[in-house]
PDB file of C-alpha atoms in Angstrom:
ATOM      1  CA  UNK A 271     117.597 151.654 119.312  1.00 78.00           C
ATOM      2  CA  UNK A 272     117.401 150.557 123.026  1.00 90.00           C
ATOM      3  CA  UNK A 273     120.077 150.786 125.707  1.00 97.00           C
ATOM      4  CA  UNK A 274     121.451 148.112 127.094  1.00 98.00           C
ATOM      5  CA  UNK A 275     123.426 148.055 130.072  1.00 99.00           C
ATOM      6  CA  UNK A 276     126.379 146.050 131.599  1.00 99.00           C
ATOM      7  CA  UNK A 277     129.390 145.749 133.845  1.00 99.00           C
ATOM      8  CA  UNK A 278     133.393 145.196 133.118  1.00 99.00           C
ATOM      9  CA  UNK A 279     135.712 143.765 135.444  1.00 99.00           C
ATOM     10  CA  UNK A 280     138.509 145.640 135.817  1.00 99.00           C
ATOM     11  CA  UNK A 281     141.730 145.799 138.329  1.00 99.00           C
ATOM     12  CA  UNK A 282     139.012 148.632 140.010  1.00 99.00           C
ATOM     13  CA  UNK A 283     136.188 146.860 140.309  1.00 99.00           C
ATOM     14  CA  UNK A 284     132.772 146.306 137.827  1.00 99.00           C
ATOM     15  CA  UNK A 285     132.142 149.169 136.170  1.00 99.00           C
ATOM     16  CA  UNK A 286     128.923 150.033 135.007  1.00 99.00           C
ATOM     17  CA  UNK A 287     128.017 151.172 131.331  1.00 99.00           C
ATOM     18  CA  UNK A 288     125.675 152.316 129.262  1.00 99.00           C
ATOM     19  CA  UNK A 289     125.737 151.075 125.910  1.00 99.00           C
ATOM     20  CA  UNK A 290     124.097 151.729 121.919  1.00 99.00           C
ATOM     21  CA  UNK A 291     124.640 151.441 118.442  1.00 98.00           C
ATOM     22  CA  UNK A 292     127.440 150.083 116.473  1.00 94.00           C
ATOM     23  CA  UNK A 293     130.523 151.349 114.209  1.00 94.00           C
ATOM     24  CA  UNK A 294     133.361 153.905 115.421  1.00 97.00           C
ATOM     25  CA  UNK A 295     133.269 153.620 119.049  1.00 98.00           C
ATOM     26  CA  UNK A 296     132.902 156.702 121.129  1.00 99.00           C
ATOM     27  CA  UNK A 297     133.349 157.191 124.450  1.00 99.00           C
ATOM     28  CA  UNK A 298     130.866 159.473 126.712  1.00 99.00           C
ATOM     29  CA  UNK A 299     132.538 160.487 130.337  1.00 99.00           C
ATOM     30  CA  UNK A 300     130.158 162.680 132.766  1.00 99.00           C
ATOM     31  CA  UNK A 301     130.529 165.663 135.167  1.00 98.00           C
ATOM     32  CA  UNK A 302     130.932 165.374 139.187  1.00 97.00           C
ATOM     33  CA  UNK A 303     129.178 163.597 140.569  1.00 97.00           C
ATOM     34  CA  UNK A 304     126.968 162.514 137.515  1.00 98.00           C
ATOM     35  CA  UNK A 305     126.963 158.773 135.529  1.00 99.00           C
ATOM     36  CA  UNK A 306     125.678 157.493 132.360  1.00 99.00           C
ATOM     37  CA  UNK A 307     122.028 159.208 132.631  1.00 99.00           C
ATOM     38  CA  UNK A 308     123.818 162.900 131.763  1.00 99.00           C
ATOM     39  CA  UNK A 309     124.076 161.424 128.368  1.00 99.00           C
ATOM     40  CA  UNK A 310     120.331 159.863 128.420  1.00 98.00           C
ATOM     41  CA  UNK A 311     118.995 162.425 125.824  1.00 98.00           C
ATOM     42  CA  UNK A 312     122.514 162.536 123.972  1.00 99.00           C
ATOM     43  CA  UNK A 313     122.606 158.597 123.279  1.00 99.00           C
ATOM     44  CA  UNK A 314     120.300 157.926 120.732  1.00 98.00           C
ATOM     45  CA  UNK A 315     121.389 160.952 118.615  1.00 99.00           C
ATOM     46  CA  UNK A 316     124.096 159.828 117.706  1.00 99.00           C
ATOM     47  CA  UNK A 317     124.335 155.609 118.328  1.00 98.00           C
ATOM     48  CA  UNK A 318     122.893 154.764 114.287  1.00 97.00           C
ATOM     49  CA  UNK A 319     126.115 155.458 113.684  1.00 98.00           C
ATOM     50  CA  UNK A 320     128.621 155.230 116.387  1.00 98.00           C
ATOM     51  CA  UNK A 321     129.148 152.342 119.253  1.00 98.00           C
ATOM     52  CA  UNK A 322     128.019 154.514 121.990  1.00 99.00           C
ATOM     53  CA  UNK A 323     129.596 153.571 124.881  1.00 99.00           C
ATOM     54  CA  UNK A 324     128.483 156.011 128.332  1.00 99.00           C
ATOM     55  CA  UNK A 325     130.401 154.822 131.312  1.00 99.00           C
ATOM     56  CA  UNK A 326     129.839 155.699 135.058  1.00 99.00           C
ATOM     57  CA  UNK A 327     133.169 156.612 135.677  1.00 99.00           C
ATOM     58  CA  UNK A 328     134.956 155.116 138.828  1.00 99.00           C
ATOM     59  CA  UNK A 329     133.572 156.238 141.623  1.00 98.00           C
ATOM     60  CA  UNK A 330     130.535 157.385 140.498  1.00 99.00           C
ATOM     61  CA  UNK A 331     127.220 156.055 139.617  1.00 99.00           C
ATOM     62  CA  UNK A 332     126.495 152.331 139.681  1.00 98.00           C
ATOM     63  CA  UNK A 333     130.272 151.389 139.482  1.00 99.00           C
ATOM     64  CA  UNK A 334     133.069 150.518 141.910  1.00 98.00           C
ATOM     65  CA  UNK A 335     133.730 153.474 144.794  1.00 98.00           C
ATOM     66  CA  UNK A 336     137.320 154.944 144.891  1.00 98.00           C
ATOM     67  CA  UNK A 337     138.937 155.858 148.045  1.00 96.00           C
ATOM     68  CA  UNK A 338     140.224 159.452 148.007  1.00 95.00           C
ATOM     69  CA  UNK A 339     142.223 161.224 147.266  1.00 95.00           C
ATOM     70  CA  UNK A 340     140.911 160.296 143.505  1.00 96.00           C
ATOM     71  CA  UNK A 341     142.968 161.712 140.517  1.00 97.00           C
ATOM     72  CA  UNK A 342     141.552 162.370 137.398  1.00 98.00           C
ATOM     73  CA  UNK A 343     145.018 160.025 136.367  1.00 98.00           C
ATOM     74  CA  UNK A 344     142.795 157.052 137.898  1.00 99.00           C
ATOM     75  CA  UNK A 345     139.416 158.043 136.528  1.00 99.00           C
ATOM     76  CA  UNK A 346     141.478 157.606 133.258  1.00 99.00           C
ATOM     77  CA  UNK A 347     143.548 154.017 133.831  1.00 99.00           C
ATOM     78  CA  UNK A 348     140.017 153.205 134.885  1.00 99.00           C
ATOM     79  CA  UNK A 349     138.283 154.141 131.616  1.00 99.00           C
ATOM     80  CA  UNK A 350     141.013 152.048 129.295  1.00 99.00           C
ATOM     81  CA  UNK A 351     140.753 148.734 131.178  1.00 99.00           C
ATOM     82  CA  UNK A 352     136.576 149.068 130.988  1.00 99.00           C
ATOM     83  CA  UNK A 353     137.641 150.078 127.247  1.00 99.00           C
ATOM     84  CA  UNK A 354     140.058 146.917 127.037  1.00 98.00           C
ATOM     85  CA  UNK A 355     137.536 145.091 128.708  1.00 98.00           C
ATOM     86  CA  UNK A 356     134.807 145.838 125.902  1.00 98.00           C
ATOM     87  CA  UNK A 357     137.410 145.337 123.302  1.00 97.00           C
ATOM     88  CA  UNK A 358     136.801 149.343 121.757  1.00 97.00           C
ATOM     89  CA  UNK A 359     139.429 151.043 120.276  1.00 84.00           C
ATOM     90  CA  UNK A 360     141.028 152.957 119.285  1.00 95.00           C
ATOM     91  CA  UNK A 361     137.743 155.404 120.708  1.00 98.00           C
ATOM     92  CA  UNK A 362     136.618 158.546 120.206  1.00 98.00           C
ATOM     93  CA  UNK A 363     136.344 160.441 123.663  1.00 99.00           C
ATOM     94  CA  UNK A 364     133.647 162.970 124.934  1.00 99.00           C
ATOM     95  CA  UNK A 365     133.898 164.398 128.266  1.00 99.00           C
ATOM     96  CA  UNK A 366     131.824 167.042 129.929  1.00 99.00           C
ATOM     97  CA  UNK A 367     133.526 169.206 133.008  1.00 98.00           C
ATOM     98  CA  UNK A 368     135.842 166.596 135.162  1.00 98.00           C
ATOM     99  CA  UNK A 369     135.190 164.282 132.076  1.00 99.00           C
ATOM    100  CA  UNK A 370     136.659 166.674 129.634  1.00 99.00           C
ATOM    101  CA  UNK A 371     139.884 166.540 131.839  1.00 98.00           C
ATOM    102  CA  UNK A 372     139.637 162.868 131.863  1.00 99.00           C
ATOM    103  CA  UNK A 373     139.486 163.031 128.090  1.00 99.00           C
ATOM    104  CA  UNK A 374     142.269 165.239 127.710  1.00 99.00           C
ATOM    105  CA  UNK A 375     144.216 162.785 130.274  1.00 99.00           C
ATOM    106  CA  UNK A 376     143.271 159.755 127.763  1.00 99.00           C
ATOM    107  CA  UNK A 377     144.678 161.326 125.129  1.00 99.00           C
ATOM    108  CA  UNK A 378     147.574 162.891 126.492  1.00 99.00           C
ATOM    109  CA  UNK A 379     149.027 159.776 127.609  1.00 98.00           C
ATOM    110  CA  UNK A 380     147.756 157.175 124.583  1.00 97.00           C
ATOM    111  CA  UNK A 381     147.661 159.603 121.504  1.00 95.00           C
ATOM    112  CA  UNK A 382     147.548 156.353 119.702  1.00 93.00           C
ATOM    113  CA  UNK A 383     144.810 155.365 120.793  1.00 97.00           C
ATOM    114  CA  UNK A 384     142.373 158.480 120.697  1.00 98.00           C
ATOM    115  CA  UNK A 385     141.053 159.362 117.422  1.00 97.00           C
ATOM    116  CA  UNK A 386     139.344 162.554 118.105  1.00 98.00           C
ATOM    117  CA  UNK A 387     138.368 164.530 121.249  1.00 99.00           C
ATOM    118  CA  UNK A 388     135.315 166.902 122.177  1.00 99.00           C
ATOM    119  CA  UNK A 389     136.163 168.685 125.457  1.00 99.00           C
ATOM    120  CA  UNK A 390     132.715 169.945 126.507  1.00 99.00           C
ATOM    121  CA  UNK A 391     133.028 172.274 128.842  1.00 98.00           C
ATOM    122  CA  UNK A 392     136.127 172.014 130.139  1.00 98.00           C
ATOM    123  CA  UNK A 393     137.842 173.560 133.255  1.00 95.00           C
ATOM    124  CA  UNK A 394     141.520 174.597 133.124  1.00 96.00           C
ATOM    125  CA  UNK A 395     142.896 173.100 136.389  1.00 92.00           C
ATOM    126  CA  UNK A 396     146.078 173.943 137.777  1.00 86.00           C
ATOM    127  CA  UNK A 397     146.925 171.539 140.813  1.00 80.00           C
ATOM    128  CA  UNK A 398     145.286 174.035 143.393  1.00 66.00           C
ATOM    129  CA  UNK A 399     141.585 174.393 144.660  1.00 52.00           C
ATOM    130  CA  UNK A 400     139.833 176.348 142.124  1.00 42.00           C
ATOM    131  CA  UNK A 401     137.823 179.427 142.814  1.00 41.00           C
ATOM    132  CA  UNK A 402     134.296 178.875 141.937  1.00 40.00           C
ATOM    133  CA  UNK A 403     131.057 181.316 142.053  1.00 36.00           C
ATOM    134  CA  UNK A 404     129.083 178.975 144.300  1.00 37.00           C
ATOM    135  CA  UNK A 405     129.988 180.165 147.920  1.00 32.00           C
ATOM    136  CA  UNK A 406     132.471 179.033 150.561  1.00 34.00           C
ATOM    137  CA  UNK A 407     131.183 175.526 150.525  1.00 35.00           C
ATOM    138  CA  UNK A 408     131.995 174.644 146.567  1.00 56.00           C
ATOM    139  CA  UNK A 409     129.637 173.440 144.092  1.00 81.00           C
ATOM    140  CA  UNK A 410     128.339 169.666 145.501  1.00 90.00           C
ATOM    141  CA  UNK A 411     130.340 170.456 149.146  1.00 90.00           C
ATOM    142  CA  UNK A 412     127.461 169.650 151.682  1.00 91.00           C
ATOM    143  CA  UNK A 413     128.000 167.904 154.894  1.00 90.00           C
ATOM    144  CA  UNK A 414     125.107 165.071 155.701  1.00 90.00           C
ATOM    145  CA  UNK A 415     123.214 166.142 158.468  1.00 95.00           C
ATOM    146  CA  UNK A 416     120.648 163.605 159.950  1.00 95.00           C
ATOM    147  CA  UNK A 417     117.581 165.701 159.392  1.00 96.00           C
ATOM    148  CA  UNK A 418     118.032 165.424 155.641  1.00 95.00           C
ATOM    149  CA  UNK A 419     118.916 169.168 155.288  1.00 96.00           C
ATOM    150  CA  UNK A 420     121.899 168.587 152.817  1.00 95.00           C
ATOM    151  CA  UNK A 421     119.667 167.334 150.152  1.00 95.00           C
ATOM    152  CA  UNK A 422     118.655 171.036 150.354  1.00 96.00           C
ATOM    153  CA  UNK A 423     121.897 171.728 150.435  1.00 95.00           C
ATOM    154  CA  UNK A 424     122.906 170.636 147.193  1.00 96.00           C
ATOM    155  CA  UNK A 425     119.929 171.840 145.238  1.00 96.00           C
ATOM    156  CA  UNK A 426     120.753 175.153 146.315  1.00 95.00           C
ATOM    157  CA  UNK A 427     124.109 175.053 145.801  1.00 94.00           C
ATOM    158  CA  UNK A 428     123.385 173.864 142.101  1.00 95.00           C
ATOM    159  CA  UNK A 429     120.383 175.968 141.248  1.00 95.00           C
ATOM    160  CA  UNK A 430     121.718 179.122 139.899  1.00 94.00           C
ATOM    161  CA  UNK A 431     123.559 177.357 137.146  1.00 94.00           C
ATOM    162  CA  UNK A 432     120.835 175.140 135.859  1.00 93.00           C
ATOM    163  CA  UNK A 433     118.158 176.736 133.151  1.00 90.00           C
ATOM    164  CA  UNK A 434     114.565 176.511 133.899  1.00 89.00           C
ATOM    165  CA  UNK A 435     112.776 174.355 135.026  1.00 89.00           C
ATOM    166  CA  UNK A 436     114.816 172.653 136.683  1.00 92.00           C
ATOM    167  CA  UNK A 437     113.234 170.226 138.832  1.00 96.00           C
ATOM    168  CA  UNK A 438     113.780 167.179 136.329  1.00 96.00           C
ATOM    169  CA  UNK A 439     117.490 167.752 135.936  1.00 96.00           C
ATOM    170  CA  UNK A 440     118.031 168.612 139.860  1.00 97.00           C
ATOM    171  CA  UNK A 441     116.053 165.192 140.775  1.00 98.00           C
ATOM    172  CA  UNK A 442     118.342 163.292 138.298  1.00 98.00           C
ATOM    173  CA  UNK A 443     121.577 165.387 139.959  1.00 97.00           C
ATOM    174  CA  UNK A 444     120.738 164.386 143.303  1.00 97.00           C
ATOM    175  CA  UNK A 445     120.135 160.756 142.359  1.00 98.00           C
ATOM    176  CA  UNK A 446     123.398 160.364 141.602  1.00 98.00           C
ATOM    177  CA  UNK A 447     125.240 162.781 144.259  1.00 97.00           C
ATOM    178  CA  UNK A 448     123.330 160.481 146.652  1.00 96.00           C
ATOM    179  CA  UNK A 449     124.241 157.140 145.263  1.00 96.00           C
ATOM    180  CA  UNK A 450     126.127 154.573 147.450  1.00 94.00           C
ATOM    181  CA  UNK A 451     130.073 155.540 147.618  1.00 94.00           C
ATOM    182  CA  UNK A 452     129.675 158.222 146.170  1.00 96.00           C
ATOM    183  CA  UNK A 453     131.682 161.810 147.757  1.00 94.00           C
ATOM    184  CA  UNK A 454     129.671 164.309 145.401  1.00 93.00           C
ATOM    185  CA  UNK A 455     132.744 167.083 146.320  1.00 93.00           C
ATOM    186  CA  UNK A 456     135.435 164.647 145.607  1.00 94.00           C
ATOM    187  CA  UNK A 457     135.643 164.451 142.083  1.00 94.00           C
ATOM    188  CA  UNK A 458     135.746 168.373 141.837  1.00 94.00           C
ATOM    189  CA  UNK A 459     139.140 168.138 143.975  1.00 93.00           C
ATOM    190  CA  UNK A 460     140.630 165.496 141.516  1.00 95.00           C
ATOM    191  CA  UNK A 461     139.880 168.405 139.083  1.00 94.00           C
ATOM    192  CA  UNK A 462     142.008 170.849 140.881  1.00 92.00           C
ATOM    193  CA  UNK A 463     144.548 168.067 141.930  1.00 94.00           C
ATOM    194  CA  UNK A 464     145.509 168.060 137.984  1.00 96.00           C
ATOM    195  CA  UNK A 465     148.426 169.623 136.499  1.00 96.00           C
ATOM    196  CA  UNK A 466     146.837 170.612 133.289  1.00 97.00           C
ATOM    197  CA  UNK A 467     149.736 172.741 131.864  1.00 97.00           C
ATOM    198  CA  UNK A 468     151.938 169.178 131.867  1.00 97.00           C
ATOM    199  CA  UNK A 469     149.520 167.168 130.101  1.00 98.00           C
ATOM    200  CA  UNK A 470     147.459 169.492 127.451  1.00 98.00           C
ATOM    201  CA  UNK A 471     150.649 169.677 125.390  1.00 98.00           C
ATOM    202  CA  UNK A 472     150.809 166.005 124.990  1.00 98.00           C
ATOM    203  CA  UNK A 473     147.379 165.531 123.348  1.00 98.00           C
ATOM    204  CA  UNK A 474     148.077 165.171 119.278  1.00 98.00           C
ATOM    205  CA  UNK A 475     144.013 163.653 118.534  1.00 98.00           C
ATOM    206  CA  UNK A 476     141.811 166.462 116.560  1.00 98.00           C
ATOM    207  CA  UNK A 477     140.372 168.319 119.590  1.00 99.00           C
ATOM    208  CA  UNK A 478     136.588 170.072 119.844  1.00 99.00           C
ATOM    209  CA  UNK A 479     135.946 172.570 122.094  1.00 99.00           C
ATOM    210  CA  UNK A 480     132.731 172.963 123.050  1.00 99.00           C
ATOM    211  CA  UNK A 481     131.608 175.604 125.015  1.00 98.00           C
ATOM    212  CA  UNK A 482     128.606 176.886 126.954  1.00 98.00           C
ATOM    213  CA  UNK A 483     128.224 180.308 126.887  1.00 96.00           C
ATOM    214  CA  UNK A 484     126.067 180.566 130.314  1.00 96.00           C
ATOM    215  CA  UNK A 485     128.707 177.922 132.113  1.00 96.00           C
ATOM    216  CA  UNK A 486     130.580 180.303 134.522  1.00 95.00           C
ATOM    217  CA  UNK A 487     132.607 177.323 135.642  1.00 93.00           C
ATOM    218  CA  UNK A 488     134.123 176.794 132.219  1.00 95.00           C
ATOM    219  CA  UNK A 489     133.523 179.251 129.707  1.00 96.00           C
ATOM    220  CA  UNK A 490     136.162 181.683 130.865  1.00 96.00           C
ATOM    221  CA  UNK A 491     139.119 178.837 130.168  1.00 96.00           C
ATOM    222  CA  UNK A 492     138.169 178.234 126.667  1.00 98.00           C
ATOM    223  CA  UNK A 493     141.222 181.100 125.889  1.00 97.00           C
ATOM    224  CA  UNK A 494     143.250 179.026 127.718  1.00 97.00           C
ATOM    225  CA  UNK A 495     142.680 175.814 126.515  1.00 98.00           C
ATOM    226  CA  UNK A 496     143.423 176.858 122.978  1.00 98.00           C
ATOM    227  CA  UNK A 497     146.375 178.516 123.736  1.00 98.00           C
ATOM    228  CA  UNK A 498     147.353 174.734 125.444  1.00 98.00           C
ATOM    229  CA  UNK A 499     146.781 172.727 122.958  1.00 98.00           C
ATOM    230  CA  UNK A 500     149.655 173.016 121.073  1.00 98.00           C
ATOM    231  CA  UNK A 501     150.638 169.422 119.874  1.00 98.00           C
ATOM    232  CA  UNK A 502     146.575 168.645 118.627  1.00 98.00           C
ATOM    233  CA  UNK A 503     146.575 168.718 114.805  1.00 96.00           C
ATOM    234  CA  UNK A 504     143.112 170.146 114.973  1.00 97.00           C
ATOM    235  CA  UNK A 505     141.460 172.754 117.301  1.00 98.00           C
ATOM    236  CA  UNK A 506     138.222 173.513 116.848  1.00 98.00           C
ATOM    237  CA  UNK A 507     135.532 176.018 118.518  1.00 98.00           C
ATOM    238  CA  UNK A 508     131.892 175.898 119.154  1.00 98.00           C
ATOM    239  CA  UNK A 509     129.761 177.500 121.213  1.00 98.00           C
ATOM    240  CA  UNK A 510     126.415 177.184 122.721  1.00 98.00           C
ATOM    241  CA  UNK A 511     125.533 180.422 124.127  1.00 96.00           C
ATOM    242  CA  UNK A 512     122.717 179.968 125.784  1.00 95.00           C
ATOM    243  CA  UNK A 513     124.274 176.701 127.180  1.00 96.00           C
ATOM    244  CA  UNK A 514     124.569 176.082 131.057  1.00 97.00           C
ATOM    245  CA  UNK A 515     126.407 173.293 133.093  1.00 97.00           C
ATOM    246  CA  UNK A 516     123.641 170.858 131.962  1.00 97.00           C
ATOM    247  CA  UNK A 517     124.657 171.650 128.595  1.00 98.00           C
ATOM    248  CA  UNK A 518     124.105 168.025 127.474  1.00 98.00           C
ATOM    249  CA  UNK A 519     120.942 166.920 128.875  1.00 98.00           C
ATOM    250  CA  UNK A 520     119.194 170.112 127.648  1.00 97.00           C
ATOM    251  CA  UNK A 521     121.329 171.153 124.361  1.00 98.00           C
ATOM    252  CA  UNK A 522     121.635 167.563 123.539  1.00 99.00           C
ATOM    253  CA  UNK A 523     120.286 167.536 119.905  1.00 99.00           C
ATOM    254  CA  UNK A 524     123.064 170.778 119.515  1.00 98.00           C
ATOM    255  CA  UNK A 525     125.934 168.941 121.002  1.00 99.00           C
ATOM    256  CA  UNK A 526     124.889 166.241 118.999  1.00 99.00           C
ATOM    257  CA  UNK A 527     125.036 168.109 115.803  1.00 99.00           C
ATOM    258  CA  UNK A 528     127.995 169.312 116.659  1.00 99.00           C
ATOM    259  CA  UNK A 529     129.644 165.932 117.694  1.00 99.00           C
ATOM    260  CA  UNK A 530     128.517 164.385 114.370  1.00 98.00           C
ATOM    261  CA  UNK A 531     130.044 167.208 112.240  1.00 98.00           C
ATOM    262  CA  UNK A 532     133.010 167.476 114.078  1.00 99.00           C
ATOM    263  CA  UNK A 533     134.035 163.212 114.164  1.00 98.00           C
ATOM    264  CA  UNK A 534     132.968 163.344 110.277  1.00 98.00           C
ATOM    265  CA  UNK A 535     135.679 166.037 108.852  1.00 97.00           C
ATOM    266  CA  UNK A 536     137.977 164.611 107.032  1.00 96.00           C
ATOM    267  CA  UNK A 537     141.057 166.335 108.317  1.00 94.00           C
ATOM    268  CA  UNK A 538     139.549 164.757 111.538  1.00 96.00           C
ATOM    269  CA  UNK A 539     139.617 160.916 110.552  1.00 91.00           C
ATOM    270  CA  UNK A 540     142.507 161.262 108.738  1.00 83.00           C
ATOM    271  CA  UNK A 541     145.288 159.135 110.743  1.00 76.00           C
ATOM    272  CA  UNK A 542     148.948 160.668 111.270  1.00 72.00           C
ATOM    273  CA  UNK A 543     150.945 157.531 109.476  1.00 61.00           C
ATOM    274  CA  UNK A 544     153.054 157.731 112.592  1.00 63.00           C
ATOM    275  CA  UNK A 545     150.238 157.140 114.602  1.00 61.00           C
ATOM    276  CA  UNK A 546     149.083 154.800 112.290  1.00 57.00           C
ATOM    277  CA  UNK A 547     152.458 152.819 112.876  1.00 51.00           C
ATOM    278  CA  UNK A 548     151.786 152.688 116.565  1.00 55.00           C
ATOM    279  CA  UNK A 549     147.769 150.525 116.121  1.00 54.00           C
TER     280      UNK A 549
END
């Protein structure tokens, strides 16, 4: 089934989509400073049966730029006028790293409106600059210099955490950290500008947690995301182990599987009737 593409006017600007398939809608929202391609090898596993729908979040990829400071609160009021503007919902929501906390925002503050959730991924934030493993500069933190030398830059600083080889997914990386308006670093501090603990409480849609077991970024949370999710009707756990931060491009047929059996269980579709009342 072929991909088509498109834009929606919102109160932010066009944003840019990718789109496949047709039935339950689901909703595919990428890493910093990614877009719709993350999910190139993940679409057409699972659109002959849902309405695919992979956005480039604000601020990223093809669609309108966002002034910092961005929130991951606007990457979500973003994502349900481009949903409003497609006319899909109520939507399944998959998000992988800042788009798992985007997910978990959606859900948190429309529970009526999110069926199901699969938080690939992602980090637990707590309103402070996380600590990561990649160095003083943070993962995707590279000032441009005019001989070109950040583009190394940014390989380097991803390298470690990508599974060989990795020159196709590095090339695909940089495309996007490179794309007009785009702040590669910025999205990561919308991640640690969110207040987690306030919102994961609020999220009541079945919730997947999908882990990769070679992600040092996110892996380490999963403990605490469980403990979080207190108001979700369903928690569930999978692992990848041999999974890195490009879980999806390279695991995709696995996440895919995984996806699929997770939307289909029927303690998963079933609808709350108060939340059934709210539609």
């Amino acid at each position: 089934m072929a991909i088509r593409f498109g834009y929606a006017d919102t109160s932010f600007g066009q944003l840019h989509y990718a789109e496949s398939g047709s039935g339950r809608p689901l909703l595919l929202l990428h890493q910093t400073p990614r877009s719709w391609d993350e999910f190139r090898e993940l679409i057409p596993l699972l659109d002959d049966e849902f309405r695919v729908l992979a956005l480039d979040m604000v601020g990223f990829g093809a669609s309108a730029s966002l002034a910092a400071p961005q929130t991951i609160e606007s990457f979500a009021d973003a994502a349900w006028e481009f949903l409003d503007a497609v006319n899909a919902g109520p939507v399944a929501v998959l998000g992988h790293h800042t788009g798992a906390a985007v997910a978990m925002e959606m859900a948190a503050g429309r529970p009526g409106e999110v069926d199901a959730v699969v938080l690939s991924s992602c980090p637990w934030t707590e309103g402070s600059d996380r600590n990561d493993e990649s160095g003083s500069g943070g993962v995707d933190r590279a000032v441009r210099e005019p001989d070109g030398s950040h583009l190394q830059t940014l390989w380097n600083l991803r390298r470690p955490y990508y599974p060989a080889p990795v020159t196709n997914l590095l090339d695909r990386f940089l495309r996007d950290a490179l794309a007009y308006g785009v702040d590669p670093a910025e999205g990561h501090r919308a991640c640690a500008r969110y207040l987690m603990a306030d919102r994961i409480g609020a999220v009541r849609a079945p919730v997947l947690l999908l882990a990769a077991g070679a992600d040092p970024f996110s892996m380490p949370h999963v403990p605490m995301l469980r403990k979080g999710l207190t108001g979700a009707r369903v928690v569930r756990e999978e692992v990848i182990e041999d999974g890195t931060v490009a879980l999806i491009e390279r695991e995709a047929p696995r996440v895919a599987a995984a996806v699929r059996s997770f939307l289909n269980s029927p303690d998963v579709r079933a609808v709350p009737e108060d939340l059934r009342r709210v539609r």
